PDB file of C-alpha atoms in Angstrom:
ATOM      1  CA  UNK N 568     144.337 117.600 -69.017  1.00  0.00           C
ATOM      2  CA  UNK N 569     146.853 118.295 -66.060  1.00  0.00           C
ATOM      3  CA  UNK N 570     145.417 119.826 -63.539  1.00  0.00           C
ATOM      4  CA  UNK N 571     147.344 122.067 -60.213  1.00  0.00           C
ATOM      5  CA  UNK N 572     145.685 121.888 -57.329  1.00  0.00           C
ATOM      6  CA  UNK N 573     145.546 125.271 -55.273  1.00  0.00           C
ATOM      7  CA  UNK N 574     144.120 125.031 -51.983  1.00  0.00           C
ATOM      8  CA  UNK N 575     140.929 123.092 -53.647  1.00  0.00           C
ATOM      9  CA  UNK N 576     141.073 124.854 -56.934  1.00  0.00           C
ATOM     10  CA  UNK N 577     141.473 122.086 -59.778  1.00  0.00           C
ATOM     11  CA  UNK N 578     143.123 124.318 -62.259  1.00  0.00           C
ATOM     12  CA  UNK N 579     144.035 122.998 -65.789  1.00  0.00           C
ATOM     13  CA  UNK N 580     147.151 123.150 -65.574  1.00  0.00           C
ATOM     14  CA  UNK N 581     147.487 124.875 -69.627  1.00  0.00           C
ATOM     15  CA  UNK N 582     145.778 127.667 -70.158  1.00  0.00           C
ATOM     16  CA  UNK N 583     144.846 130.331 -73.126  1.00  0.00           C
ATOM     17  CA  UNK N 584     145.934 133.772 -72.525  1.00  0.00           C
ATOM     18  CA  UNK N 585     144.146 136.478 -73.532  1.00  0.00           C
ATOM     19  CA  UNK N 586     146.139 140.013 -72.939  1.00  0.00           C
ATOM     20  CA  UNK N 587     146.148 142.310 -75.746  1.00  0.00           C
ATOM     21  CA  UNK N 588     143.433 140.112 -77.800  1.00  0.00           C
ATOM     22  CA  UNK N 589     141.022 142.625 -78.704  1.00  0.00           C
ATOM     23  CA  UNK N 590     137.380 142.659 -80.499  1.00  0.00           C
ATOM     24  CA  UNK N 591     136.796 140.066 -82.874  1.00  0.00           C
ATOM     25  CA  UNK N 592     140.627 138.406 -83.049  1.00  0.00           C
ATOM     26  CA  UNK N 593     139.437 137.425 -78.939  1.00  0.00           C
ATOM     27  CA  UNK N 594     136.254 136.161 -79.877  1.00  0.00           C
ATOM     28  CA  UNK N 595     137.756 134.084 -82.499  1.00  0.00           C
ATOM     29  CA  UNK N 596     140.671 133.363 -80.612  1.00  0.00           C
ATOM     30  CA  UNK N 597     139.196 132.085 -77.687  1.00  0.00           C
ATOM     31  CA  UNK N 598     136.510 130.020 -79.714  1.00  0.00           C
ATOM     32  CA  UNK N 599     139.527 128.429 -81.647  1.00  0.00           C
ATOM     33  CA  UNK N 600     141.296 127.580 -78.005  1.00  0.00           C
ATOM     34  CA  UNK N 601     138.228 126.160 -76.922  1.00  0.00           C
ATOM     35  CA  UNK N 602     138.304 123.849 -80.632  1.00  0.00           C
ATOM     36  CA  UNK N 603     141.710 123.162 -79.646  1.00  0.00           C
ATOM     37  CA  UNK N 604     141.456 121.592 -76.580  1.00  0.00           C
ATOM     38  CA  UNK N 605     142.379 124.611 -74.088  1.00  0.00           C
ATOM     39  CA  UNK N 606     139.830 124.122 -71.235  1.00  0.00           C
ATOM     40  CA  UNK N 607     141.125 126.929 -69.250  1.00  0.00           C
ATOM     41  CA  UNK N 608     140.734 130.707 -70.064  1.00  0.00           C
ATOM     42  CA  UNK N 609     142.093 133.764 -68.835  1.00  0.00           C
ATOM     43  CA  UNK N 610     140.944 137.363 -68.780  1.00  0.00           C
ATOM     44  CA  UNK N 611     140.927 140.741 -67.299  1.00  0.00           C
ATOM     45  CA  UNK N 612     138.729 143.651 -66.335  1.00  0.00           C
ATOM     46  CA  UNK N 613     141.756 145.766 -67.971  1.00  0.00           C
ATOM     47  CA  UNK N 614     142.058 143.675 -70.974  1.00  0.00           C
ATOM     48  CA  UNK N 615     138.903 145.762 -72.014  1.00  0.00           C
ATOM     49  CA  UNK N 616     137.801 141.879 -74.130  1.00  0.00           C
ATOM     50  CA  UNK N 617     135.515 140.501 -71.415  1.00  0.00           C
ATOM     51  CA  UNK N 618     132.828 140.878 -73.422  1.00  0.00           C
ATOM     52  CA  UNK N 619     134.606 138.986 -76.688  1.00  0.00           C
ATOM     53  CA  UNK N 620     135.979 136.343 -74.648  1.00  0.00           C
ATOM     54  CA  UNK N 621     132.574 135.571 -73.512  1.00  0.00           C
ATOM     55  CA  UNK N 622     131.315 135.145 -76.687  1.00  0.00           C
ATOM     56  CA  UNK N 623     134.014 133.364 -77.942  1.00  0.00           C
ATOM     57  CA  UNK N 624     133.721 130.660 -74.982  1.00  0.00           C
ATOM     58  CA  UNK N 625     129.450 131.298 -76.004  1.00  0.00           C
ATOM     59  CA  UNK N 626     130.313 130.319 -79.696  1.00  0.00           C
ATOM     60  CA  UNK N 627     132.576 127.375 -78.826  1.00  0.00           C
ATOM     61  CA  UNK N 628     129.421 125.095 -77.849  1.00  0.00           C
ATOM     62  CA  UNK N 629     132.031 123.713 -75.114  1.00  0.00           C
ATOM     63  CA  UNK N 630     129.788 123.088 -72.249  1.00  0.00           C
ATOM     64  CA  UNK N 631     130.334 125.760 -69.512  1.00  0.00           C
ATOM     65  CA  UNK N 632     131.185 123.062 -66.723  1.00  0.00           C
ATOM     66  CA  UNK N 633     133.890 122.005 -68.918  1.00  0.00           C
ATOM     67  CA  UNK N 634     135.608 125.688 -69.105  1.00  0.00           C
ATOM     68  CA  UNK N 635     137.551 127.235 -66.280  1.00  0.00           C
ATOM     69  CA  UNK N 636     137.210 131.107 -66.469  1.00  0.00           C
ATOM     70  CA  UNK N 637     139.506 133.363 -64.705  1.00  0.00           C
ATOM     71  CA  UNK N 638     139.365 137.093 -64.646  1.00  0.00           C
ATOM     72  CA  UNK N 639     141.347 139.468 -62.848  1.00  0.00           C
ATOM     73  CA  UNK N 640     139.759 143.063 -60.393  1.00  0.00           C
ATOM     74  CA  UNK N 641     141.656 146.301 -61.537  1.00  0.00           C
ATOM     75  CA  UNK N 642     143.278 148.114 -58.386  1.00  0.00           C
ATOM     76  CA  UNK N 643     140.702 150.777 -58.683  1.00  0.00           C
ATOM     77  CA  UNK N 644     138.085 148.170 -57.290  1.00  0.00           C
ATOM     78  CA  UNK N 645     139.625 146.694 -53.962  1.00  0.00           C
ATOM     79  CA  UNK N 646     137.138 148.674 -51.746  1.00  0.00           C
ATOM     80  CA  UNK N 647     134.637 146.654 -50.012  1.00  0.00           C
ATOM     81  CA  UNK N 648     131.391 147.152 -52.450  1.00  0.00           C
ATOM     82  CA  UNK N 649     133.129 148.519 -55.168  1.00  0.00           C
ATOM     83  CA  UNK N 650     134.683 144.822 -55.897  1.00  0.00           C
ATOM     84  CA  UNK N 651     131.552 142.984 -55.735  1.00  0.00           C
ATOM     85  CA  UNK N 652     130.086 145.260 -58.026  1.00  0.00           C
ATOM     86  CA  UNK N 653     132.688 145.397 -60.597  1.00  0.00           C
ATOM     87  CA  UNK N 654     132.513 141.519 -60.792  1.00  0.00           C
ATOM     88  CA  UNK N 655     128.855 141.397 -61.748  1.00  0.00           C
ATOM     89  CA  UNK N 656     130.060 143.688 -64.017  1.00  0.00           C
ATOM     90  CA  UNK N 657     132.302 141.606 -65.247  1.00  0.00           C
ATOM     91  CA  UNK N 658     129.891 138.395 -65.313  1.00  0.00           C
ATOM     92  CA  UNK N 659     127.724 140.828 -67.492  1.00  0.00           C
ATOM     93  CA  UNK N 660     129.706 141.016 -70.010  1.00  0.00           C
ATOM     94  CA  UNK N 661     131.472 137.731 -70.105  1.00  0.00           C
ATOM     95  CA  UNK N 662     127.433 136.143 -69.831  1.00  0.00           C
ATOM     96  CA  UNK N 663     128.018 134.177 -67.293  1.00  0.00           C
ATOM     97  CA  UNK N 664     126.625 133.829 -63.519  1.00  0.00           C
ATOM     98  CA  UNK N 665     130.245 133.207 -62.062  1.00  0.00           C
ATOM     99  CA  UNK N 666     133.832 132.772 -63.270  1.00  0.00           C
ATOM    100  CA  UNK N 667     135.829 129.978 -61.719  1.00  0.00           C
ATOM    101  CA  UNK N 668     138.796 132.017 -59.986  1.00  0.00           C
ATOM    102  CA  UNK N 669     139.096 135.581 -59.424  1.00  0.00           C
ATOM    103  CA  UNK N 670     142.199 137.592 -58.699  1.00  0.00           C
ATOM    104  CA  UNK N 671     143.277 140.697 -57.575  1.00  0.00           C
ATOM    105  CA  UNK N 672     145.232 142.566 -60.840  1.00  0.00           C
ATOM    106  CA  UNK N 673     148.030 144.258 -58.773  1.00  0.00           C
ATOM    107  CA  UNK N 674     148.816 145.351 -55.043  1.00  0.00           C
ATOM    108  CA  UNK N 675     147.031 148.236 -53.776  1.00  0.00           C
ATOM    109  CA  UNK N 676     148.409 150.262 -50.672  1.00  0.00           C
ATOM    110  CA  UNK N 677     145.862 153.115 -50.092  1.00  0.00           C
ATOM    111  CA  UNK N 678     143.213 150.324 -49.645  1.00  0.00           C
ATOM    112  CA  UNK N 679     143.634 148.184 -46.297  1.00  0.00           C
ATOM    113  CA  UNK N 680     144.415 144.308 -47.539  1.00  0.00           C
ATOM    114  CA  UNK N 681     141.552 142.900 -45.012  1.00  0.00           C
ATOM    115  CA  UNK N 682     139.186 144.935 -46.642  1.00  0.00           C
ATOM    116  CA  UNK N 683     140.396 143.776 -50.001  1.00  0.00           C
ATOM    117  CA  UNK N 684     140.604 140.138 -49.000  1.00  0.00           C
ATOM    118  CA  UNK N 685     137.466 140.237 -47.378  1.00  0.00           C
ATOM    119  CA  UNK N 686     135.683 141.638 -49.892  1.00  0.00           C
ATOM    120  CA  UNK N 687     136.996 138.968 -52.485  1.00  0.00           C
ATOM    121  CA  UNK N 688     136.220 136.665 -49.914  1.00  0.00           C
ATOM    122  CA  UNK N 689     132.360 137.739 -49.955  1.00  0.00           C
ATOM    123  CA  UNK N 690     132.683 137.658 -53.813  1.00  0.00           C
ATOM    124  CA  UNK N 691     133.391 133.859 -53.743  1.00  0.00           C
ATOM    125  CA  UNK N 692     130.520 133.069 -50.527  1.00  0.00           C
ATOM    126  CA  UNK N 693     127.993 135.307 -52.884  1.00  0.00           C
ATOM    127  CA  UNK N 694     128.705 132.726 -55.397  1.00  0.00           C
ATOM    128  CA  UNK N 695     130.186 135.455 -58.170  1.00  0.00           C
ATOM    129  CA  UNK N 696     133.366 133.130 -58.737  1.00  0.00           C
ATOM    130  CA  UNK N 697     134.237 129.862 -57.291  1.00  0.00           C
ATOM    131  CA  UNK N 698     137.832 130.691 -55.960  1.00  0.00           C
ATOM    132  CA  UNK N 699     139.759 133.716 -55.247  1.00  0.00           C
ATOM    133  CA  UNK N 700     143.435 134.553 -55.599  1.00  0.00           C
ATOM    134  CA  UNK N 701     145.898 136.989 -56.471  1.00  0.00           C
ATOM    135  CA  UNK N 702     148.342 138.245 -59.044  1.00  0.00           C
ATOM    136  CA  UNK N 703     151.877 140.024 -58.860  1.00  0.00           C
ATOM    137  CA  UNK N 704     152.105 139.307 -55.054  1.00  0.00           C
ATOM    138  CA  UNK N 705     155.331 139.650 -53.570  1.00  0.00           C
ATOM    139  CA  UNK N 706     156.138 136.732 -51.451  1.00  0.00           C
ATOM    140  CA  UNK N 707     155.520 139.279 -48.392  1.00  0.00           C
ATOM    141  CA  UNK N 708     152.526 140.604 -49.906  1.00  0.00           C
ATOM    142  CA  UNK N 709     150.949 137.032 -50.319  1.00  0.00           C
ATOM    143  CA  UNK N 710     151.676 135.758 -47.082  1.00  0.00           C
ATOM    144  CA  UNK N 711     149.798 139.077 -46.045  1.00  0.00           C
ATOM    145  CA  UNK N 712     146.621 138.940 -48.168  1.00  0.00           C
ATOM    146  CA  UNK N 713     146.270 135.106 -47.217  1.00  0.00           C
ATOM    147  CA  UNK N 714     146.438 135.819 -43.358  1.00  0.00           C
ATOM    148  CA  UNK N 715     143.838 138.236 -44.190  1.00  0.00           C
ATOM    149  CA  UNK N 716     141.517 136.832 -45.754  1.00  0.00           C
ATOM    150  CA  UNK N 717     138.161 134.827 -44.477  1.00  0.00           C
ATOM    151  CA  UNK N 718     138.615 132.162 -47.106  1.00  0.00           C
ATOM    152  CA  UNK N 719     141.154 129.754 -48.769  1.00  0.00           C
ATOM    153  CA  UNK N 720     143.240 131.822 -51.364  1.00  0.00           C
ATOM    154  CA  UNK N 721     144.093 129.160 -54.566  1.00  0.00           C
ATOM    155  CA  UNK N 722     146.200 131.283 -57.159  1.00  0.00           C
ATOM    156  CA  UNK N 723     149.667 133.905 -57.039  1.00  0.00           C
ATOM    157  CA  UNK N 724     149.651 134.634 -61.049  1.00  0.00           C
ATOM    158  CA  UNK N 725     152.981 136.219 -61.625  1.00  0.00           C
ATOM    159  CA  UNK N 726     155.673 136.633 -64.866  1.00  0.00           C
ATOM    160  CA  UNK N 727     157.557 133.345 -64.797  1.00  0.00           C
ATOM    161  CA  UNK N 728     159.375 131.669 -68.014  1.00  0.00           C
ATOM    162  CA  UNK N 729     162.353 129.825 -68.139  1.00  0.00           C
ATOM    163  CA  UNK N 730     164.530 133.231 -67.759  1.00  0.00           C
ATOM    164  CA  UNK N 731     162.733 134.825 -64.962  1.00  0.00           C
ATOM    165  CA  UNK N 732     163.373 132.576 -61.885  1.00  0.00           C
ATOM    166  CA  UNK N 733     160.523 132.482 -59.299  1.00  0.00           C
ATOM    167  CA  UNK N 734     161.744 129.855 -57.009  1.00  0.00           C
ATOM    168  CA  UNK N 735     161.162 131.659 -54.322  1.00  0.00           C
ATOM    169  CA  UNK N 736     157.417 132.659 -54.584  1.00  0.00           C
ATOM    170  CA  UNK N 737     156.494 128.946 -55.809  1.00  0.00           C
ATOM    171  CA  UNK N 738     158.143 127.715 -52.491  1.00  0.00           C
ATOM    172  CA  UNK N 739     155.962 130.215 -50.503  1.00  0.00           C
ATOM    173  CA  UNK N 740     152.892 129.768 -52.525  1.00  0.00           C
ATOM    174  CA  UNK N 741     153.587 125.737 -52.152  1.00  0.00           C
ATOM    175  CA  UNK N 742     153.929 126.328 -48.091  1.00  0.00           C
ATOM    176  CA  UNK N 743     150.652 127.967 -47.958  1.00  0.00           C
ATOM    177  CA  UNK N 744     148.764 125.893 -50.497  1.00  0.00           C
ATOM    178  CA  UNK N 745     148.390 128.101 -53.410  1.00  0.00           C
ATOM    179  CA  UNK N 746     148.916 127.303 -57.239  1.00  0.00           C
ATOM    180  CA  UNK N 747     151.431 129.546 -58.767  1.00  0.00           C
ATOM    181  CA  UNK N 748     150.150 130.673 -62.927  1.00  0.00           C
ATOM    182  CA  UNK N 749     152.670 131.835 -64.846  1.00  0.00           C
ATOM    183  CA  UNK N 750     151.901 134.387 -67.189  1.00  0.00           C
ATOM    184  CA  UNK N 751     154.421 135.384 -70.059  1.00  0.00           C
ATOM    185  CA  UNK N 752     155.077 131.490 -70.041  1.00  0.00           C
ATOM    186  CA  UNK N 753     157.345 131.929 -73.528  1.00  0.00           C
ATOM    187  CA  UNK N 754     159.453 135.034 -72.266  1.00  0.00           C
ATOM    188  CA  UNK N 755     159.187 138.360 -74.421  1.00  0.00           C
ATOM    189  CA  UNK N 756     160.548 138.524 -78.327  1.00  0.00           C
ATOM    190  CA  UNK N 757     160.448 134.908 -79.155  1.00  0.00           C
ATOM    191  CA  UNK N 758     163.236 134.531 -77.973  1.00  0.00           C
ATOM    192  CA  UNK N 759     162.665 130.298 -76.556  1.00  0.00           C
ATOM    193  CA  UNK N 760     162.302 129.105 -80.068  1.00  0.00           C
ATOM    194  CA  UNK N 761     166.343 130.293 -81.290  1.00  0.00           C
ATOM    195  CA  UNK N 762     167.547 129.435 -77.416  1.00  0.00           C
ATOM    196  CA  UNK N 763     170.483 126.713 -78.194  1.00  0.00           C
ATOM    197  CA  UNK N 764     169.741 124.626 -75.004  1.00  0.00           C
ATOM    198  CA  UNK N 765     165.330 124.553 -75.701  1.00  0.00           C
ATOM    199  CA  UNK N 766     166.222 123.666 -78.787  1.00  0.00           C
ATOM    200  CA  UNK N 767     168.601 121.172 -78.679  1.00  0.00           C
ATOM    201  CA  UNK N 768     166.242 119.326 -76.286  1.00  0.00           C
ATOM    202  CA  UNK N 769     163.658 120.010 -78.258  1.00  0.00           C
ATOM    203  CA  UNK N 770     164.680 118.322 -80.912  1.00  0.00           C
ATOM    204  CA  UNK N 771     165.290 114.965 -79.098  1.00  0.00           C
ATOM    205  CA  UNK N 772     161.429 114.925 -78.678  1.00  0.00           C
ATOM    206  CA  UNK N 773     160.383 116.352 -81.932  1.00  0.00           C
ATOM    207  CA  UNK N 774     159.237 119.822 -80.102  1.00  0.00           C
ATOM    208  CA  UNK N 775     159.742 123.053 -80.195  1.00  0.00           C
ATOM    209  CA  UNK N 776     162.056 125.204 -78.091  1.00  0.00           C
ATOM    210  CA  UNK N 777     158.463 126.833 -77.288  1.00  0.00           C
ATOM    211  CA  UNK N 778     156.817 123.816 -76.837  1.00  0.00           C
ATOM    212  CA  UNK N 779     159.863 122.686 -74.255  1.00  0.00           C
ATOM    213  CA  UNK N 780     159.520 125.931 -72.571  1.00  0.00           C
ATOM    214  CA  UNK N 781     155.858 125.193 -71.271  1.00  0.00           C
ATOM    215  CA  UNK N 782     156.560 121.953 -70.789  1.00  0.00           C
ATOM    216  CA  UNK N 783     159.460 122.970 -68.286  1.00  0.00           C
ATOM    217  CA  UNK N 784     156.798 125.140 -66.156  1.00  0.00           C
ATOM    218  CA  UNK N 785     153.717 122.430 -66.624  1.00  0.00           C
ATOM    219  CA  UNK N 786     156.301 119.468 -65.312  1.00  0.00           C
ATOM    220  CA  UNK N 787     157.143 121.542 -62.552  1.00  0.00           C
ATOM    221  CA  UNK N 788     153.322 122.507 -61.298  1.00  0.00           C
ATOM    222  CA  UNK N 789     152.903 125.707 -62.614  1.00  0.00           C
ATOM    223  CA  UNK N 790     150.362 126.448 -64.658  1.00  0.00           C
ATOM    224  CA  UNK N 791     150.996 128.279 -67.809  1.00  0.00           C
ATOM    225  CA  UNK N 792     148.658 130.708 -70.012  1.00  0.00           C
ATOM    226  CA  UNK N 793     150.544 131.476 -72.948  1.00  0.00           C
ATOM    227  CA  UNK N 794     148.971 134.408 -75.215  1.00  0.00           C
ATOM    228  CA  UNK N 795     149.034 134.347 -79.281  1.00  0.00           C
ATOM    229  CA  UNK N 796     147.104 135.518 -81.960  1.00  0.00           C
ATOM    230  CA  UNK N 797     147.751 132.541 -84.310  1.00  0.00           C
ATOM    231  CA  UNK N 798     145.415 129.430 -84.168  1.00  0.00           C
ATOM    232  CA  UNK N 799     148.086 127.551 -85.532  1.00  0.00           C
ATOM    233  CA  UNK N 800     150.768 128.777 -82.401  1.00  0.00           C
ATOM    234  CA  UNK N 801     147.766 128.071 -80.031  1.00  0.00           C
ATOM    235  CA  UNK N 802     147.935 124.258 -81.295  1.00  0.00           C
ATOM    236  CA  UNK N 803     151.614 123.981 -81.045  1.00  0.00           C
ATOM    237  CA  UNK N 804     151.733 125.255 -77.755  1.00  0.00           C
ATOM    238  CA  UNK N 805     148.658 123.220 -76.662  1.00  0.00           C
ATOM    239  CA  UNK N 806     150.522 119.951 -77.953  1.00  0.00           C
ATOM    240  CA  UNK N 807     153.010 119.738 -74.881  1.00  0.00           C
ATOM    241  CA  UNK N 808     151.885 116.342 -73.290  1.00  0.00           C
ATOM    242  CA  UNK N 809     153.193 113.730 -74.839  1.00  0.00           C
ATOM    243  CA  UNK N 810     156.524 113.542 -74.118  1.00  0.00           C
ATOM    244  CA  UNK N 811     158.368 114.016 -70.432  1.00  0.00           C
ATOM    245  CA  UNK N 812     161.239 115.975 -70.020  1.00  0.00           C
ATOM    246  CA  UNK N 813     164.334 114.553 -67.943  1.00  0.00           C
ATOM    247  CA  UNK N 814     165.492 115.525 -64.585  1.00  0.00           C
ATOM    248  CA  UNK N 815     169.017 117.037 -66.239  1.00  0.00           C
ATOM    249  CA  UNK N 816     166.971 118.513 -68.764  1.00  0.00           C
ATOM    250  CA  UNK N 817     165.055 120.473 -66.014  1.00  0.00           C
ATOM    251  CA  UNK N 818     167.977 121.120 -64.579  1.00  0.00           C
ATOM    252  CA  UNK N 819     169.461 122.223 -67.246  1.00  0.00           C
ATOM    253  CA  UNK N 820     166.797 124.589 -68.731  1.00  0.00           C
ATOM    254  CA  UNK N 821     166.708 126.032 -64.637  1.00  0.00           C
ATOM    255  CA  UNK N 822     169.615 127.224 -65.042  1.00  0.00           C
ATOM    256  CA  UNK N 823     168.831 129.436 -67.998  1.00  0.00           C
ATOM    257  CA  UNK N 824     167.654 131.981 -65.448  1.00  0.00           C
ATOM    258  CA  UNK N 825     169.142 135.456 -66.038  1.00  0.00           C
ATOM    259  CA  UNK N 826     168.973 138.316 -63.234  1.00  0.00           C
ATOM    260  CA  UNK N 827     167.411 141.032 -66.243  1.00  0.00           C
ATOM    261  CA  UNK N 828     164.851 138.589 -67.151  1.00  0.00           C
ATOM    262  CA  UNK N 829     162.012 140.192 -66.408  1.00  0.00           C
ATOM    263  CA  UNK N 830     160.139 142.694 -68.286  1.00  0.00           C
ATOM    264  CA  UNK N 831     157.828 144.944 -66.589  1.00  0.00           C
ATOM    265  CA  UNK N 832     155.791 147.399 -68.486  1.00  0.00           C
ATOM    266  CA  UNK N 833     155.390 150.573 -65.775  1.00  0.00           C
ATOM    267  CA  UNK N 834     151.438 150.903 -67.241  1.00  0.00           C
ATOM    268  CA  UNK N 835     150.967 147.297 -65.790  1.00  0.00           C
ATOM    269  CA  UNK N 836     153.219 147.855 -62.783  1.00  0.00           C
ATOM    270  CA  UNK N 837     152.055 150.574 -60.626  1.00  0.00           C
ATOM    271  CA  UNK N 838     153.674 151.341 -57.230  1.00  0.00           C
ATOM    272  CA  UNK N 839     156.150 148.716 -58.144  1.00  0.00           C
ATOM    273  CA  UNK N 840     158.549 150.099 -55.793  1.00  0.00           C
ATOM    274  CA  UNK N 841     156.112 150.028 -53.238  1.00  0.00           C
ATOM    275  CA  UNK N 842     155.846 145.897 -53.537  1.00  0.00           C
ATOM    276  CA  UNK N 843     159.018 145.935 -53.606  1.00  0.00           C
ATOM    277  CA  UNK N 844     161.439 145.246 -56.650  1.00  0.00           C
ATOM    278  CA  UNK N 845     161.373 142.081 -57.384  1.00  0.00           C
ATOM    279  CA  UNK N 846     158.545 139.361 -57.086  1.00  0.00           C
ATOM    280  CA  UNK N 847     161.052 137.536 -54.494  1.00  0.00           C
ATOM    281  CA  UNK N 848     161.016 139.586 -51.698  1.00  0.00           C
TER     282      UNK N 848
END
């Protein structure tokens, strides 16, 4: 497996998303990844399936070296103490002594960042989770949590799919050594697998337009975690790396951004406005 390097963090570079995977369908879901191949999970304190995906990574047999485990803190934790706490938490009910990378869910602005950072920072020294890192940062907003934290930040985790262009937060995260994850990998509505171009070039490789999509971000060093409640989806999109896609190809699916691609549910952005509209400021 591929793996993206962020500031020391050796990230499989394909992941299995687990948002909206609840009770037993994330247990068996993230056991099936784990059968799959997927070496890299991802989870949430707001996903409310902590404890499911830790039983589905317990019922895998996959040895727990093998397995890189990221979870995310909900914005209600980013005081110092309260953070740490909710982690072990979160350990609890995953059942395990540490996850591999932690981030911070969304920006917070009633909670100073170098209390934040720092605190995530202690997180990682206390041995809680080997690396630390954030999700839906502005390109302002990162540069601002990295200069204020203690420790080396590995991970932005932001919407980015072959319609959302993020050019400019993978350039910044690049400059100061992060590895960008792209959540939402396929876009919303399925709409990659009827999209003329990802098909098309799809077909020249016996793929998917779904199966081009992640291989557009993976080829590019992002990491991608798509989501899906299907075992048989979860293979398809897990059988991306045998074939290489061509520079005009990139090119070409590039330039399938569109300015309305993003979707952003208000529950999951709070204060948007606040970090300001669009991930590329």
């Amino acid at each position: 497996m591929k793996k993206i390097n962020g500031n020391g963090a050796e990230i499989p570079a394909l992941g299995f998303g687990t948002w909206e995977l609840k009770g037993d369908e994330a247990r068996n879901m993230t056991k099936a990844a784990l059968d799959i191949g997927y070496r890299h999970i991802d989870t949430a304190q707001a996903y409310e399936n902590e404890s499911e995906v830790g039983a589905g990574i317990a019922d895998s047999g996959v040895d727990r070296n093998d397995i890189f485990v990221t979870t995310k803190i909900w914005r209600d934790k980013f005081r110092d103490g309260d953070l740490q706490s909710s982690l072990k938490e979160s350990l609890k009910r995953l059942d395990l002594d540490h996850v591999d990378l932690t981030l911070l869910h969304w920006p917070v602005f009633d909670v100073p960042i170098e209390e934040t950072m720092s605190a995530l920072n202690d997180a990682r020294e206390q041995g809680l989770t080997r690396h630390i890192g954030l999700s839906n940062y502005t390109v302002a907003l990162m540069k601002e949590a990295v200069e204020a934290c203690p420790g080396p930040v590995a991970d932005n985790q932001i919407e980015h799919h072959v319609y959302l262009d993020q050019s400019p937060v993978l350039d910044a995260a690049r400059n100061l050594g992060l590895a960008v994850t792209a959540y939402s990998p396929l876009g919303h509505g399925g709409q990659v697998f009827e999209d003329n171009t990802l098909t098309s070039i799809g077909e020249r490789y016996g793929k998917s337009g779904g199966q081009v999509a992640l291989r557009w971000l993976v080829q590019r060093g992002v990491v991608a975690i798509p989501r899906t409640s299907s075992k048989d989806h979860a293979a398809d999109n897990f059988d991306i790396f045998d074939f290489e896609l061509e520079p005009a190809e990139i090119s070409a699916i590039s330039n399938l951004a569109d300015p309305d691609g993003r979707r952003i549910d208000p529950d999951w952005a709070p204060d948007w406005d606040e970090a300001g509209s669009t991930h590329r400021i």
